[in-house]
């Protein structure tokens, strides 16, 4: 069992600091100067209004992103993360921290520029969209890190910790069948996911880490469901990755955590199973029928 307390090399002293959002007006004026005609009349053809608006919106919500990044740094410098999870969480942090610093640096440069090209604004906006797309999973990773740190004294055994995380994930996956059916019956377009907001996800993970592992009877019941689910996936000729990810979650939940598999890997596999089943329309299945179908099936 190893732990990591390495503080990420964030180079905070060199990190660009966003000025007050009122400085956005300087970027607008710089863009206007770039798109002004020789006679001083603004030509709106090609003027990057949408890009300027998107930069403003991102800038306005930036504090929440920075708060999460700083909370992530506290987690990684705590000295309470298992080595495997610590390494993966550091990568997740870097995948957000690096582009965010790049965005901020370019915004600062825009506020100081006499003129700003629309294509440069567009490039920054694309980077912002990439960050926004990754923030949901980044939030799940942060929730895991904070939950692990908060419960480390009660969960000193890395393997048992991963088993508990997997069992919580497995139960959430099965509950998703019920949620999906409710949304289907109500004719909503909502996509069921295992990903929650930061505090809710953290609370769920801490609940999983704070309980005892399954007993023999509960394990056997879930084993039957797994066998039936796997049988149905194979019979339906669904994407093989669904069955592969399902096996990662199930093997971990039953106590056979695959070598090199972290708690974050387990959560990722669980979400991929859910999205894969959703894409295949598999949530019409009944859990009791799956359990019956799993009777006598080999693992």
Short mmCIF file of C-alpha atoms in Angstrom, two decimals:
data_model
loop_
_atom_site.label_atom_id
_atom_site.label_comp_id
_atom_site.label_asym_id
_atom_site.label_seq_id
_atom_site.Cartn_x
_atom_site.Cartn_y
_atom_site.Cartn_z
CA UNK A 1 0.00 0.00 0.00
CA UNK A 2 1.52 3.29 -1.07
CA UNK A 3 0.40 6.85 -0.63
CA UNK A 4 1.25 9.96 -2.49
CA UNK A 5 1.46 13.48 -1.18
CA UNK A 6 3.17 15.09 -4.13
CA UNK A 7 2.15 18.64 -4.74
CA UNK A 8 1.58 19.20 -8.47
CA UNK A 9 3.94 21.50 -10.24
CA UNK A 10 1.34 24.15 -10.89
CA UNK A 11 3.87 27.00 -11.07
CA UNK A 12 1.24 29.17 -9.41
CA UNK A 13 3.63 32.11 -9.17
CA UNK A 14 3.86 32.17 -12.97
CA UNK A 15 0.19 31.45 -13.57
CA UNK A 16 -1.69 34.15 -15.48
CA UNK A 17 -4.35 35.82 -13.35
CA UNK A 18 -7.56 36.91 -15.00
CA UNK A 19 -8.37 40.58 -14.39
CA UNK A 20 -11.85 41.79 -13.48
CA UNK A 21 -14.46 40.84 -16.06
CA UNK A 22 -15.00 44.54 -16.82
CA UNK A 23 -11.73 44.23 -18.77
CA UNK A 24 -13.69 42.24 -21.35
CA UNK A 25 -14.70 45.57 -22.85
CA UNK A 26 -11.07 46.14 -23.84
CA UNK A 27 -11.16 42.97 -25.95
CA UNK A 28 -14.39 44.13 -27.58
CA UNK A 29 -12.82 47.47 -28.46
CA UNK A 30 -9.69 45.76 -29.81
CA UNK A 31 -11.90 43.57 -32.01
CA UNK A 32 -13.82 46.62 -33.21
CA UNK A 33 -10.58 48.36 -34.19
CA UNK A 34 -9.60 45.30 -36.20
CA UNK A 35 -12.92 45.30 -38.08
CA UNK A 36 -13.19 49.04 -38.64
CA UNK A 37 -13.01 50.35 -42.20
CA UNK A 38 -10.52 53.01 -43.27
CA UNK A 39 -13.21 55.61 -42.83
CA UNK A 40 -13.71 54.61 -39.21
CA UNK A 41 -17.10 52.99 -39.83
CA UNK A 42 -17.42 49.56 -38.27
CA UNK A 43 -17.89 46.73 -40.75
CA UNK A 44 -19.91 43.96 -39.09
CA UNK A 45 -19.04 41.43 -41.78
CA UNK A 46 -17.11 38.72 -40.01
CA UNK A 47 -17.16 40.53 -36.67
CA UNK A 48 -16.63 37.87 -33.93
CA UNK A 49 -19.61 38.80 -31.74
CA UNK A 50 -20.40 35.18 -30.86
CA UNK A 51 -16.81 34.49 -29.86
CA UNK A 52 -16.71 37.61 -27.70
CA UNK A 53 -19.97 36.58 -26.01
CA UNK A 54 -18.68 33.08 -25.32
CA UNK A 55 -15.47 34.44 -23.82
CA UNK A 56 -17.55 36.65 -21.52
CA UNK A 57 -19.72 33.74 -20.37
CA UNK A 58 -16.70 31.53 -19.71
CA UNK A 59 -14.89 34.34 -17.91
CA UNK A 60 -17.96 35.03 -15.77
CA UNK A 61 -18.11 31.39 -14.60
CA UNK A 62 -14.37 30.90 -14.31
CA UNK A 63 -14.23 31.24 -10.51
CA UNK A 64 -16.09 27.94 -10.09
CA UNK A 65 -13.54 26.18 -12.30
CA UNK A 66 -10.62 27.71 -10.42
CA UNK A 67 -12.16 26.74 -7.07
CA UNK A 68 -12.31 23.11 -8.21
CA UNK A 69 -8.72 23.23 -9.41
CA UNK A 70 -7.57 24.55 -6.05
CA UNK A 71 -9.58 21.93 -4.17
CA UNK A 72 -7.93 19.34 -6.40
CA UNK A 73 -4.49 20.64 -5.42
CA UNK A 74 -5.39 20.29 -1.74
CA UNK A 75 -6.40 16.67 -2.34
CA UNK A 76 -3.17 15.84 -4.15
CA UNK A 77 -0.97 17.43 -1.50
CA UNK A 78 -2.80 15.71 1.38
CA UNK A 79 -0.54 12.66 1.50
CA UNK A 80 -3.65 10.47 1.89
CA UNK A 81 -4.20 9.19 -1.65
CA UNK A 82 -3.31 5.64 -2.64
CA UNK A 83 -0.45 5.71 -5.15
CA UNK A 84 -2.47 4.47 -8.12
CA UNK A 85 -5.35 6.89 -7.58
CA UNK A 86 -2.90 9.71 -6.89
CA UNK A 87 -1.16 9.23 -10.23
CA UNK A 88 -4.44 9.19 -12.15
CA UNK A 89 -5.91 12.17 -10.34
CA UNK A 90 -2.79 14.19 -11.10
CA UNK A 91 -3.31 13.49 -14.81
CA UNK A 92 -6.95 14.56 -14.57
CA UNK A 93 -5.86 17.80 -12.89
CA UNK A 94 -3.24 18.51 -15.56
CA UNK A 95 -5.76 17.95 -18.37
CA UNK A 96 -7.77 20.90 -17.02
CA UNK A 97 -5.06 23.06 -15.44
CA UNK A 98 -2.86 23.28 -18.54
CA UNK A 99 -5.54 24.45 -21.02
CA UNK A 100 -7.11 26.76 -18.41
CA UNK A 101 -3.77 28.49 -17.91
CA UNK A 102 -3.41 28.80 -21.67
CA UNK A 103 -6.88 30.35 -21.96
CA UNK A 104 -6.18 32.83 -19.18
CA UNK A 105 -2.84 33.79 -20.66
CA UNK A 106 -4.41 34.55 -24.04
CA UNK A 107 -7.27 36.52 -22.48
CA UNK A 108 -4.76 38.69 -20.62
CA UNK A 109 -2.91 39.25 -23.90
CA UNK A 110 -6.16 40.22 -25.63
CA UNK A 111 -6.88 42.88 -23.00
CA UNK A 112 -3.50 44.47 -23.75
CA UNK A 113 -3.71 44.27 -27.54
CA UNK A 114 -4.51 47.18 -29.83
CA UNK A 115 -6.33 44.90 -32.26
CA UNK A 116 -7.57 41.32 -31.96
CA UNK A 117 -8.12 38.91 -34.85
CA UNK A 118 -11.37 36.93 -34.91
CA UNK A 119 -9.56 33.68 -35.62
CA UNK A 120 -7.50 34.07 -32.43
CA UNK A 121 -10.67 34.59 -30.43
CA UNK A 122 -12.16 31.52 -32.10
CA UNK A 123 -9.14 29.43 -31.16
CA UNK A 124 -9.54 30.35 -27.50
CA UNK A 125 -13.27 29.63 -27.62
CA UNK A 126 -12.57 26.15 -29.01
CA UNK A 127 -10.17 25.53 -26.13
CA UNK A 128 -12.83 26.69 -23.69
CA UNK A 129 -15.31 24.23 -25.18
CA UNK A 130 -12.80 21.40 -24.76
CA UNK A 131 -12.36 22.32 -21.10
CA UNK A 132 -16.12 22.54 -20.55
CA UNK A 133 -16.61 19.08 -22.08
CA UNK A 134 -14.05 17.61 -19.67
CA UNK A 135 -15.26 19.42 -16.55
CA UNK A 136 -18.01 16.91 -15.75
CA UNK A 137 -15.59 14.01 -15.48
CA UNK A 138 -13.04 16.25 -13.75
CA UNK A 139 -15.72 16.94 -11.13
CA UNK A 140 -16.27 13.21 -10.60
CA UNK A 141 -12.52 12.73 -10.15
CA UNK A 142 -12.39 15.56 -7.61
CA UNK A 143 -15.31 14.06 -5.70
CA UNK A 144 -13.48 10.73 -5.54
CA UNK A 145 -10.27 12.37 -4.36
CA UNK A 146 -12.00 14.30 -1.59
CA UNK A 147 -13.95 11.21 -0.51
CA UNK A 148 -10.78 9.12 -0.35
CA UNK A 149 -8.96 11.74 1.70
CA UNK A 150 -11.90 12.20 4.08
CA UNK A 151 -12.26 8.45 4.75
CA UNK A 152 -8.63 7.34 4.54
CA UNK A 153 -8.40 6.49 8.24
CA UNK A 154 -11.38 4.14 7.92
CA UNK A 155 -10.14 2.66 4.62
CA UNK A 156 -6.39 2.03 4.89
CA UNK A 157 -6.58 -1.06 2.65
CA UNK A 158 -6.48 0.01 -1.01
CA UNK A 159 -8.02 -3.19 -2.35
CA UNK A 160 -10.95 -3.11 0.07
CA UNK A 161 -11.49 0.56 -0.73
CA UNK A 162 -11.81 -0.26 -4.44
CA UNK A 163 -14.21 -3.10 -3.69
CA UNK A 164 -16.47 -0.74 -1.76
CA UNK A 165 -16.36 1.83 -4.57
CA UNK A 166 -17.22 -0.90 -7.09
CA UNK A 167 -20.13 -2.20 -5.03
CA UNK A 168 -21.59 1.28 -4.77
CA UNK A 169 -21.10 1.75 -8.51
CA UNK A 170 -22.76 -1.59 -9.27
CA UNK A 171 -25.82 -0.72 -7.21
CA UNK A 172 -26.05 2.68 -8.89
CA UNK A 173 -25.95 0.95 -12.27
CA UNK A 174 -28.85 -1.32 -11.33
CA UNK A 175 -30.84 1.61 -9.95
CA UNK A 176 -30.38 3.31 -13.30
CA UNK A 177 -32.64 0.73 -14.92
CA UNK A 178 -35.49 1.99 -12.75
CA UNK A 179 -34.70 5.65 -13.41
CA UNK A 180 -34.45 5.06 -17.15
CA UNK A 181 -37.83 3.33 -17.22
CA UNK A 182 -39.45 6.22 -15.36
CA UNK A 183 -38.06 8.73 -17.84
CA UNK A 184 -39.12 6.50 -20.73
CA UNK A 185 -42.66 6.24 -19.37
CA UNK A 186 -42.82 10.00 -18.89
CA UNK A 187 -41.52 10.47 -22.45
CA UNK A 188 -38.64 12.69 -21.35
CA UNK A 189 -35.39 13.06 -23.26
CA UNK A 190 -33.26 12.95 -20.11
CA UNK A 191 -30.19 10.72 -20.32
CA UNK A 192 -29.55 8.82 -17.10
CA UNK A 193 -25.96 9.07 -15.92
CA UNK A 194 -23.87 8.09 -12.91
CA UNK A 195 -22.25 11.53 -12.94
CA UNK A 196 -23.56 14.01 -10.36
CA UNK A 197 -22.61 17.45 -9.12
CA UNK A 198 -19.57 17.63 -6.87
CA UNK A 199 -21.17 17.51 -3.43
CA UNK A 200 -23.74 14.84 -4.35
CA UNK A 201 -21.12 12.60 -5.94
CA UNK A 202 -18.79 13.05 -2.99
CA UNK A 203 -21.58 12.15 -0.55
CA UNK A 204 -22.44 9.00 -2.54
CA UNK A 205 -18.81 7.88 -2.62
CA UNK A 206 -18.34 8.53 1.08
CA UNK A 207 -21.46 6.49 1.78
CA UNK A 208 -20.00 3.60 -0.22
CA UNK A 209 -16.69 3.89 1.62
CA UNK A 210 -18.40 4.05 4.99
CA UNK A 211 -20.28 0.77 4.81
CA UNK A 212 -19.41 -2.89 5.12
CA UNK A 213 -18.82 -4.98 1.96
CA UNK A 214 -21.56 -7.27 0.69
CA UNK A 215 -22.28 -10.49 2.49
CA UNK A 216 -22.49 -13.90 0.79
CA UNK A 217 -26.23 -13.69 0.08
CA UNK A 218 -26.04 -10.19 -1.44
CA UNK A 219 -23.04 -11.15 -3.53
CA UNK A 220 -24.80 -14.22 -4.89
CA UNK A 221 -27.93 -12.24 -5.78
CA UNK A 222 -25.86 -9.67 -7.68
CA UNK A 223 -23.89 -12.46 -9.34
CA UNK A 224 -27.09 -13.79 -10.88
CA UNK A 225 -28.01 -10.32 -12.13
CA UNK A 226 -24.55 -9.93 -13.64
CA UNK A 227 -24.77 -13.28 -15.42
CA UNK A 228 -28.22 -12.47 -16.79
CA UNK A 229 -27.14 -9.01 -17.89
CA UNK A 230 -24.02 -10.33 -19.57
CA UNK A 231 -26.04 -13.08 -21.27
CA UNK A 232 -28.51 -10.52 -22.64
CA UNK A 233 -25.74 -8.20 -23.86
CA UNK A 234 -24.05 -11.03 -25.74
CA UNK A 235 -27.33 -12.39 -27.14
CA UNK A 236 -28.29 -8.93 -28.36
CA UNK A 237 -24.90 -8.58 -30.07
CA UNK A 238 -24.22 -5.25 -28.42
CA UNK A 239 -20.87 -3.49 -28.55
CA UNK A 240 -18.35 -5.81 -26.89
CA UNK A 241 -16.94 -2.91 -24.87
CA UNK A 242 -20.15 -2.86 -22.83
CA UNK A 243 -19.57 -6.41 -21.64
CA UNK A 244 -15.86 -5.70 -21.06
CA UNK A 245 -16.57 -2.66 -18.90
CA UNK A 246 -19.35 -4.49 -17.08
CA UNK A 247 -16.86 -7.23 -16.19
CA UNK A 248 -14.44 -4.67 -14.73
CA UNK A 249 -17.15 -3.31 -12.44
CA UNK A 250 -18.48 -6.73 -11.47
CA UNK A 251 -15.09 -8.36 -10.88
CA UNK A 252 -14.13 -5.42 -8.68
CA UNK A 253 -17.43 -5.52 -6.79
CA UNK A 254 -17.13 -9.25 -6.05
CA UNK A 255 -13.62 -8.80 -4.70
CA UNK A 256 -11.45 -9.66 -7.72
CA UNK A 257 -10.23 -6.18 -8.61
CA UNK A 258 -8.20 -6.48 -11.85
CA UNK A 259 -4.50 -5.70 -11.50
CA UNK A 260 -3.78 -2.02 -12.04
CA UNK A 261 -7.45 -1.03 -11.84
CA UNK A 262 -8.07 2.08 -9.75
CA UNK A 263 -11.25 3.39 -8.15
CA UNK A 264 -11.38 5.99 -10.92
CA UNK A 265 -11.14 3.23 -13.56
CA UNK A 266 -14.09 1.48 -11.93
CA UNK A 267 -16.23 4.62 -11.96
CA UNK A 268 -15.31 5.27 -15.58
CA UNK A 269 -16.17 1.71 -16.61
CA UNK A 270 -19.51 1.98 -14.83
CA UNK A 271 -20.46 5.17 -16.68
CA UNK A 272 -19.39 3.62 -20.00
CA UNK A 273 -21.63 0.60 -19.32
CA UNK A 274 -24.55 2.88 -18.57
CA UNK A 275 -24.09 5.00 -21.67
CA UNK A 276 -23.52 1.93 -23.82
CA UNK A 277 -26.72 0.29 -22.60
CA UNK A 278 -28.61 3.54 -23.07
CA UNK A 279 -27.40 3.82 -26.66
CA UNK A 280 -28.58 0.26 -27.31
CA UNK A 281 -32.02 0.85 -25.75
CA UNK A 282 -31.34 -1.86 -23.19
CA UNK A 283 -33.11 -0.26 -20.24
CA UNK A 284 -36.37 -1.98 -21.10
CA UNK A 285 -34.93 -5.05 -19.38
CA UNK A 286 -36.37 -6.14 -16.03
CA UNK A 287 -33.87 -6.80 -13.21
CA UNK A 288 -35.82 -9.76 -11.81
CA UNK A 289 -35.89 -11.35 -15.24
CA UNK A 290 -32.15 -10.76 -15.59
CA UNK A 291 -31.58 -12.45 -12.24
CA UNK A 292 -33.63 -15.45 -13.34
CA UNK A 293 -31.76 -15.56 -16.64
CA UNK A 294 -28.51 -15.67 -14.70
CA UNK A 295 -29.40 -18.85 -12.86
CA UNK A 296 -26.91 -21.55 -13.75
CA UNK A 297 -24.92 -19.33 -16.12
CA UNK A 298 -21.15 -19.50 -15.94
CA UNK A 299 -19.34 -16.33 -14.92
#
